[in-house]
């Protein structure tokens, strides 16, 4: 009974074909995956986190920003890709009973200040002008790298703003405002300069939804903590520190983000459900009409994390030859001008040996004559003409 | 009397010379109480340097002196210390001679009134005797020379000393009775700083008294003399201003000097009342308040002239004091000038009510000025309010001093004509109250 069924003649061929197909499929899969590097949305992540209010009683805004900062760092975006703008220093504020800490939970459960906070724009540097310059890239050449948003057209940018706001504006530093029109124009400038691939804008202020009403550039998704006409409320005061520690919306967002890990597949729809009205008192809003992908397919880590999936393969991958390689153009020889040495720029020898100018001012002769004539006239009028003979 | 005066002058000159050579000279010349934007020595040097460079010294906001000062210092700038010491000595000598003559006038008038039986019967202790008046001129000269304010003003080389000299000569010529010279020196004083214009009234009253012309509005002699004096004064002023035009061939000096004095654009702190107010005033109110403040100087002339018709030199003293309190950029040099006159009224001592507290206020405030300046500018632990508080207190002290002397003077006059021991109709003692 051990006689093997004679294999059908087509089996090896089929097997070979199948294997080839599999191999091809596998190669295609690798190819796909490899090309996914170039077809999928972004290659790098940036975050711009802005807290716009100063003074001790706005502790919660700094705590908000630092919570998002912490989550974003934890999920993989490095400090070099985060622009953190804090308008005031709560950790070292003289009114802080626990110096060098910023808590986000009462009973001091979570210190979001930590050991390695890198604030890029601090205190009075957080102005509307600086914020817009960071976004649009129009920054003076002397600005250090840590203060720049060096994004490109494959960057996914997370922009988080918190502070005090109103219908159509956000207040900076208690002295100036940025309007929703300005913000929309800034984003349009970013789009036209190809400074982002996709942009997630989160705002936690009163009437926050008004800030995203005017956006008109593609690939922007926006979330806000409250609708127009509603106030965003703060979460819990800490009696030991004496101020409110967090705003409700960001508190629940932070809670939500604490469960995200770098490989999680949670998508944006879950983020939209964070903080329903029962918890937040205000109605969070979102705007996805400008976004070309379905929020269902957008991962949280697309914006909050900066993870690359790495798979090691022994196969070679043929890259598309149509990808144009950048030819480094050798710059043509410019006229090499010899740099002037410092001392030679000033004609020192000339200056040292310059004689002082001899121009001196003398009172005009007419004046002297007139003055002394008057004096002599008065003298003789007073003392009589009889003294004349003693003079002449 | 010449010998003690010469001794006093020598002492004063020595003190000044010593201070010039010490390190305090630099410190004092920077004090804002002593050098104001109008009369700082630094600005004179700057103006002359600008002139040497071929630029009008009045361009820019540096130089606010009159062209005659330019002429004076153009030749004397290397001997500036000597010039200021000489001006101080001249002022003291002029005051000495003026007060000597004035004492004679006072004594003559007193004798006249006694013979006319104008005085009440029991005022013997109020009558002044030549014995007690003998040392007053010396005291006046020494008060001026050795006053710390004058010394500081001289060491700082502020041209306030020159202003004081001109005013002292004006007083001397007025008391001597020479119409022409008095008008000329008054014109010079007005030309230097605008405010001596108000001294026209007391000088006129004194000269009228001297000529025995009664001050009646209907009298022809009064108007004749007044127009004569006013014409002399105005003509000499016009001549001096026109002469200054010929120095630099421009009218630049008028807005730079008089416009500056009147419109107070520079708000450097000083011991006056203007700077703090105008530092915090809105633009659209500043014109109104400048007018209000400036009127303060000129406003008291007419009422005082009405009240002090018979006593023009006292009127002069009060007017001088009002000028140095309410002028736009006062310095301690101005204060020193009217304080030099205080020995003239030493017979009023028994009627002065607040003299102890006032002298304490003035001394303490003068000492606190540099302290609070240091705290404000250098230590940063005070602010301008502190310094202005001391300024205010100092000026209030000065005003109270003047009003105290005014009260004492009027009270003495009342007692002279009504008797020392006042009784009411029913015989009980009455109190004299200044209403």
PDB file of C-alpha atoms in Angstrom, chain B residues 126-305:
ATOM      1  CA  UNK B 126       9.476 147.109  67.691  1.00  0.00           C
ATOM      2  CA  UNK B 127      11.341 150.183  66.517  1.00  0.00           C
ATOM      3  CA  UNK B 128      14.562 149.369  64.761  1.00  0.00           C
ATOM      4  CA  UNK B 129      17.767 151.050  65.830  1.00  0.00           C
ATOM      5  CA  UNK B 130      20.909 151.657  63.796  1.00  0.00           C
ATOM      6  CA  UNK B 131      22.803 149.585  66.329  1.00  0.00           C
ATOM      7  CA  UNK B 132      20.971 146.418  65.515  1.00  0.00           C
ATOM      8  CA  UNK B 133      20.957 147.187  61.807  1.00  0.00           C
ATOM      9  CA  UNK B 134      24.693 147.746  61.704  1.00  0.00           C
ATOM     10  CA  UNK B 135      25.730 144.198  60.933  1.00  0.00           C
ATOM     11  CA  UNK B 136      22.914 143.322  58.575  1.00  0.00           C
ATOM     12  CA  UNK B 137      24.743 144.068  55.304  1.00  0.00           C
ATOM     13  CA  UNK B 138      27.651 141.919  56.395  1.00  0.00           C
ATOM     14  CA  UNK B 139      25.290 139.167  57.390  1.00  0.00           C
ATOM     15  CA  UNK B 140      23.541 139.333  54.026  1.00  0.00           C
ATOM     16  CA  UNK B 141      26.829 139.119  52.141  1.00  0.00           C
ATOM     17  CA  UNK B 142      28.045 136.244  54.277  1.00  0.00           C
ATOM     18  CA  UNK B 143      24.701 134.464  54.046  1.00  0.00           C
ATOM     19  CA  UNK B 144      25.081 134.506  50.337  1.00  0.00           C
ATOM     20  CA  UNK B 145      28.760 133.611  50.162  1.00  0.00           C
ATOM     21  CA  UNK B 146      28.854 130.842  52.710  1.00  0.00           C
ATOM     22  CA  UNK B 147      25.486 129.278  51.986  1.00  0.00           C
ATOM     23  CA  UNK B 148      26.140 125.632  51.077  1.00  0.00           C
ATOM     24  CA  UNK B 149      23.736 126.044  48.193  1.00  0.00           C
ATOM     25  CA  UNK B 150      25.796 128.846  46.713  1.00  0.00           C
ATOM     26  CA  UNK B 151      29.024 126.981  47.236  1.00  0.00           C
ATOM     27  CA  UNK B 152      27.645 123.916  45.494  1.00  0.00           C
ATOM     28  CA  UNK B 153      26.265 126.023  42.694  1.00  0.00           C
ATOM     29  CA  UNK B 154      29.633 127.678  42.216  1.00  0.00           C
ATOM     30  CA  UNK B 155      31.581 124.439  42.328  1.00  0.00           C
ATOM     31  CA  UNK B 156      29.232 122.945  39.764  1.00  0.00           C
ATOM     32  CA  UNK B 157      29.857 126.047  37.640  1.00  0.00           C
ATOM     33  CA  UNK B 158      26.210 126.497  36.953  1.00  0.00           C
ATOM     34  CA  UNK B 159      25.367 129.751  35.198  1.00  0.00           C
ATOM     35  CA  UNK B 160      22.730 130.349  37.841  1.00  0.00           C
ATOM     36  CA  UNK B 161      25.519 132.268  39.582  1.00  0.00           C
ATOM     37  CA  UNK B 162      25.612 134.694  36.674  1.00  0.00           C
ATOM     38  CA  UNK B 163      21.842 135.104  36.865  1.00  0.00           C
ATOM     39  CA  UNK B 164      22.169 135.854  40.553  1.00  0.00           C
ATOM     40  CA  UNK B 165      24.843 138.462  39.861  1.00  0.00           C
ATOM     41  CA  UNK B 166      22.666 140.274  37.358  1.00  0.00           C
ATOM     42  CA  UNK B 167      19.717 140.258  39.730  1.00  0.00           C
ATOM     43  CA  UNK B 168      21.926 141.480  42.570  1.00  0.00           C
ATOM     44  CA  UNK B 169      23.152 144.363  40.443  1.00  0.00           C
ATOM     45  CA  UNK B 170      19.590 145.119  39.516  1.00  0.00           C
ATOM     46  CA  UNK B 171      18.676 145.298  43.190  1.00  0.00           C
ATOM     47  CA  UNK B 172      21.673 147.485  43.904  1.00  0.00           C
ATOM     48  CA  UNK B 173      20.858 149.957  41.160  1.00  0.00           C
ATOM     49  CA  UNK B 174      17.198 150.025  42.138  1.00  0.00           C
ATOM     50  CA  UNK B 175      17.982 150.819  45.736  1.00  0.00           C
ATOM     51  CA  UNK B 176      20.454 153.475  44.660  1.00  0.00           C
ATOM     52  CA  UNK B 177      17.631 154.985  42.645  1.00  0.00           C
ATOM     53  CA  UNK B 178      19.067 155.047  39.150  1.00  0.00           C
ATOM     54  CA  UNK B 179      16.208 154.506  36.700  1.00  0.00           C
ATOM     55  CA  UNK B 180      18.311 153.831  33.649  1.00  0.00           C
ATOM     56  CA  UNK B 181      20.654 151.328  35.219  1.00  0.00           C
ATOM     57  CA  UNK B 182      17.840 149.560  36.999  1.00  0.00           C
ATOM     58  CA  UNK B 183      15.952 149.196  33.747  1.00  0.00           C
ATOM     59  CA  UNK B 184      19.065 147.942  31.965  1.00  0.00           C
ATOM     60  CA  UNK B 185      19.882 145.331  34.582  1.00  0.00           C
ATOM     61  CA  UNK B 186      16.291 144.218  34.754  1.00  0.00           C
ATOM     62  CA  UNK B 187      16.330 143.818  30.988  1.00  0.00           C
ATOM     63  CA  UNK B 188      19.516 141.780  31.262  1.00  0.00           C
ATOM     64  CA  UNK B 189      17.989 139.620  33.977  1.00  0.00           C
ATOM     65  CA  UNK B 190      14.836 139.050  31.936  1.00  0.00           C
ATOM     66  CA  UNK B 191      16.925 138.310  28.912  1.00  0.00           C
ATOM     67  CA  UNK B 192      18.852 135.673  30.859  1.00  0.00           C
ATOM     68  CA  UNK B 193      15.876 133.836  32.311  1.00  0.00           C
ATOM     69  CA  UNK B 194      12.404 135.050  31.619  1.00  0.00           C
ATOM     70  CA  UNK B 195      11.035 135.252  35.130  1.00  0.00           C
ATOM     71  CA  UNK B 196      12.643 138.456  36.526  1.00  0.00           C
ATOM     72  CA  UNK B 197      10.022 140.219  34.432  1.00  0.00           C
ATOM     73  CA  UNK B 198       7.873 140.062  37.548  1.00  0.00           C
ATOM     74  CA  UNK B 199      10.448 142.101  39.440  1.00  0.00           C
ATOM     75  CA  UNK B 200       9.387 145.095  37.375  1.00  0.00           C
ATOM     76  CA  UNK B 201       6.548 145.848  39.784  1.00  0.00           C
ATOM     77  CA  UNK B 202       8.525 146.008  43.063  1.00  0.00           C
ATOM     78  CA  UNK B 203      11.311 147.968  41.393  1.00  0.00           C
ATOM     79  CA  UNK B 204       8.802 150.429  40.022  1.00  0.00           C
ATOM     80  CA  UNK B 205       7.130 150.817  43.398  1.00  0.00           C
ATOM     81  CA  UNK B 206      10.460 151.411  45.094  1.00  0.00           C
ATOM     82  CA  UNK B 207      11.605 153.957  42.558  1.00  0.00           C
ATOM     83  CA  UNK B 208       8.289 155.794  42.829  1.00  0.00           C
ATOM     84  CA  UNK B 209       8.649 155.863  46.578  1.00  0.00           C
ATOM     85  CA  UNK B 210      12.149 157.193  46.260  1.00  0.00           C
ATOM     86  CA  UNK B 211      11.018 159.961  43.972  1.00  0.00           C
ATOM     87  CA  UNK B 212       8.183 160.744  46.365  1.00  0.00           C
ATOM     88  CA  UNK B 213       5.623 160.102  43.673  1.00  0.00           C
ATOM     89  CA  UNK B 214       2.468 158.738  45.279  1.00  0.00           C
ATOM     90  CA  UNK B 215       1.026 155.631  43.772  1.00  0.00           C
ATOM     91  CA  UNK B 216      -2.361 156.864  42.719  1.00  0.00           C
ATOM     92  CA  UNK B 217      -3.931 155.648  39.534  1.00  0.00           C
ATOM     93  CA  UNK B 218      -5.177 159.109  38.639  1.00  0.00           C
ATOM     94  CA  UNK B 219      -1.946 160.944  39.232  1.00  0.00           C
ATOM     95  CA  UNK B 220      -0.165 162.128  36.130  1.00  0.00           C
ATOM     96  CA  UNK B 221       3.265 161.955  37.715  1.00  0.00           C
ATOM     97  CA  UNK B 222       2.766 158.263  38.431  1.00  0.00           C
ATOM     98  CA  UNK B 223       1.906 157.410  34.851  1.00  0.00           C
ATOM     99  CA  UNK B 224       4.705 159.579  33.503  1.00  0.00           C
ATOM    100  CA  UNK B 225       7.299 157.849  35.572  1.00  0.00           C
ATOM    101  CA  UNK B 226       5.859 154.404  34.941  1.00  0.00           C
ATOM    102  CA  UNK B 227       5.915 154.857  31.186  1.00  0.00           C
ATOM    103  CA  UNK B 228       9.418 156.248  31.396  1.00  0.00           C
ATOM    104  CA  UNK B 229      10.662 153.238  33.317  1.00  0.00           C
ATOM    105  CA  UNK B 230       8.742 150.775  31.183  1.00  0.00           C
ATOM    106  CA  UNK B 231      10.046 152.364  28.007  1.00  0.00           C
ATOM    107  CA  UNK B 232      13.607 152.231  29.244  1.00  0.00           C
ATOM    108  CA  UNK B 233      13.156 148.614  30.226  1.00  0.00           C
ATOM    109  CA  UNK B 234      11.549 147.519  26.982  1.00  0.00           C
ATOM    110  CA  UNK B 235      13.979 149.434  24.834  1.00  0.00           C
ATOM    111  CA  UNK B 236      16.977 147.957  26.556  1.00  0.00           C
ATOM    112  CA  UNK B 237      15.453 144.508  26.258  1.00  0.00           C
ATOM    113  CA  UNK B 238      14.879 144.985  22.551  1.00  0.00           C
ATOM    114  CA  UNK B 239      18.398 146.327  22.094  1.00  0.00           C
ATOM    115  CA  UNK B 240      19.918 143.373  23.915  1.00  0.00           C
ATOM    116  CA  UNK B 241      17.852 140.851  21.958  1.00  0.00           C
ATOM    117  CA  UNK B 242      18.756 142.480  18.667  1.00  0.00           C
ATOM    118  CA  UNK B 243      22.393 142.564  19.650  1.00  0.00           C
ATOM    119  CA  UNK B 244      22.239 138.843  20.346  1.00  0.00           C
ATOM    120  CA  UNK B 245      20.890 138.323  16.885  1.00  0.00           C
ATOM    121  CA  UNK B 246      24.081 139.779  15.508  1.00  0.00           C
ATOM    122  CA  UNK B 247      26.237 137.343  17.382  1.00  0.00           C
ATOM    123  CA  UNK B 248      25.135 134.298  15.436  1.00  0.00           C
ATOM    124  CA  UNK B 249      23.110 135.988  12.720  1.00  0.00           C
ATOM    125  CA  UNK B 250      20.048 133.950  13.555  1.00  0.00           C
ATOM    126  CA  UNK B 251      16.990 134.096  15.736  1.00  0.00           C
ATOM    127  CA  UNK B 252      17.576 130.479  16.787  1.00  0.00           C
ATOM    128  CA  UNK B 253      18.163 131.478  20.358  1.00  0.00           C
ATOM    129  CA  UNK B 254      14.620 132.645  20.946  1.00  0.00           C
ATOM    130  CA  UNK B 255      12.870 129.272  20.705  1.00  0.00           C
ATOM    131  CA  UNK B 256      15.890 127.577  22.256  1.00  0.00           C
ATOM    132  CA  UNK B 257      15.993 129.775  25.315  1.00  0.00           C
ATOM    133  CA  UNK B 258      12.561 131.297  25.856  1.00  0.00           C
ATOM    134  CA  UNK B 259      10.590 128.578  24.135  1.00  0.00           C
ATOM    135  CA  UNK B 260      12.448 126.062  26.263  1.00  0.00           C
ATOM    136  CA  UNK B 261      11.768 127.937  29.496  1.00  0.00           C
ATOM    137  CA  UNK B 262       8.096 128.354  28.713  1.00  0.00           C
ATOM    138  CA  UNK B 263       7.199 125.021  27.179  1.00  0.00           C
ATOM    139  CA  UNK B 264       9.274 122.789  29.475  1.00  0.00           C
ATOM    140  CA  UNK B 265      10.093 119.996  27.056  1.00  0.00           C
ATOM    141  CA  UNK B 266      12.922 118.529  29.093  1.00  0.00           C
ATOM    142  CA  UNK B 267      11.648 116.535  32.045  1.00  0.00           C
ATOM    143  CA  UNK B 268      14.910 115.801  33.840  1.00  0.00           C
ATOM    144  CA  UNK B 269      14.145 115.657  37.553  1.00  0.00           C
ATOM    145  CA  UNK B 270      15.088 118.732  39.509  1.00  0.00           C
ATOM    146  CA  UNK B 271      13.913 120.411  42.696  1.00  0.00           C
ATOM    147  CA  UNK B 272      10.967 121.991  40.910  1.00  0.00           C
ATOM    148  CA  UNK B 273       7.378 120.990  40.474  1.00  0.00           C
ATOM    149  CA  UNK B 274       7.116 120.627  36.723  1.00  0.00           C
ATOM    150  CA  UNK B 275       8.934 117.439  35.840  1.00  0.00           C
ATOM    151  CA  UNK B 276       6.844 114.827  37.548  1.00  0.00           C
ATOM    152  CA  UNK B 277       3.549 116.295  36.439  1.00  0.00           C
ATOM    153  CA  UNK B 278       4.485 116.497  32.836  1.00  0.00           C
ATOM    154  CA  UNK B 279       6.092 113.093  32.812  1.00  0.00           C
ATOM    155  CA  UNK B 280       2.743 111.483  33.364  1.00  0.00           C
ATOM    156  CA  UNK B 281       0.503 113.868  31.519  1.00  0.00           C
ATOM    157  CA  UNK B 282      -1.307 113.047  28.334  1.00  0.00           C
ATOM    158  CA  UNK B 283      -0.235 115.066  25.305  1.00  0.00           C
ATOM    159  CA  UNK B 284      -3.503 116.835  24.794  1.00  0.00           C
ATOM    160  CA  UNK B 285      -3.536 118.231  28.318  1.00  0.00           C
ATOM    161  CA  UNK B 286       0.061 119.352  28.461  1.00  0.00           C
ATOM    162  CA  UNK B 287      -0.484 122.765  26.867  1.00  0.00           C
ATOM    163  CA  UNK B 288      -3.186 123.640  29.357  1.00  0.00           C
ATOM    164  CA  UNK B 289      -1.146 122.556  32.343  1.00  0.00           C
ATOM    165  CA  UNK B 290       1.997 124.292  31.111  1.00  0.00           C
ATOM    166  CA  UNK B 291      -0.002 127.500  30.980  1.00  0.00           C
ATOM    167  CA  UNK B 292      -1.421 126.898  34.444  1.00  0.00           C
ATOM    168  CA  UNK B 293       1.980 126.221  35.946  1.00  0.00           C
ATOM    169  CA  UNK B 294       3.650 129.184  34.289  1.00  0.00           C
ATOM    170  CA  UNK B 295       0.877 131.522  35.321  1.00  0.00           C
ATOM    171  CA  UNK B 296       1.661 130.625  38.927  1.00  0.00           C
ATOM    172  CA  UNK B 297       4.862 132.630  38.757  1.00  0.00           C
ATOM    173  CA  UNK B 298       3.301 135.759  37.337  1.00  0.00           C
ATOM    174  CA  UNK B 299       0.017 135.548  39.091  1.00  0.00           C
ATOM    175  CA  UNK B 300       0.969 136.701  42.558  1.00  0.00           C
ATOM    176  CA  UNK B 301       2.514 139.954  41.390  1.00  0.00           C
ATOM    177  CA  UNK B 302      -0.612 142.082  41.264  1.00  0.00           C
ATOM    178  CA  UNK B 303      -2.147 141.026  44.609  1.00  0.00           C
ATOM    179  CA  UNK B 304       1.206 141.387  46.319  1.00  0.00           C
ATOM    180  CA  UNK B 305       1.676 144.795  44.709  1.00  0.00           C
TER     181      UNK B 305
END
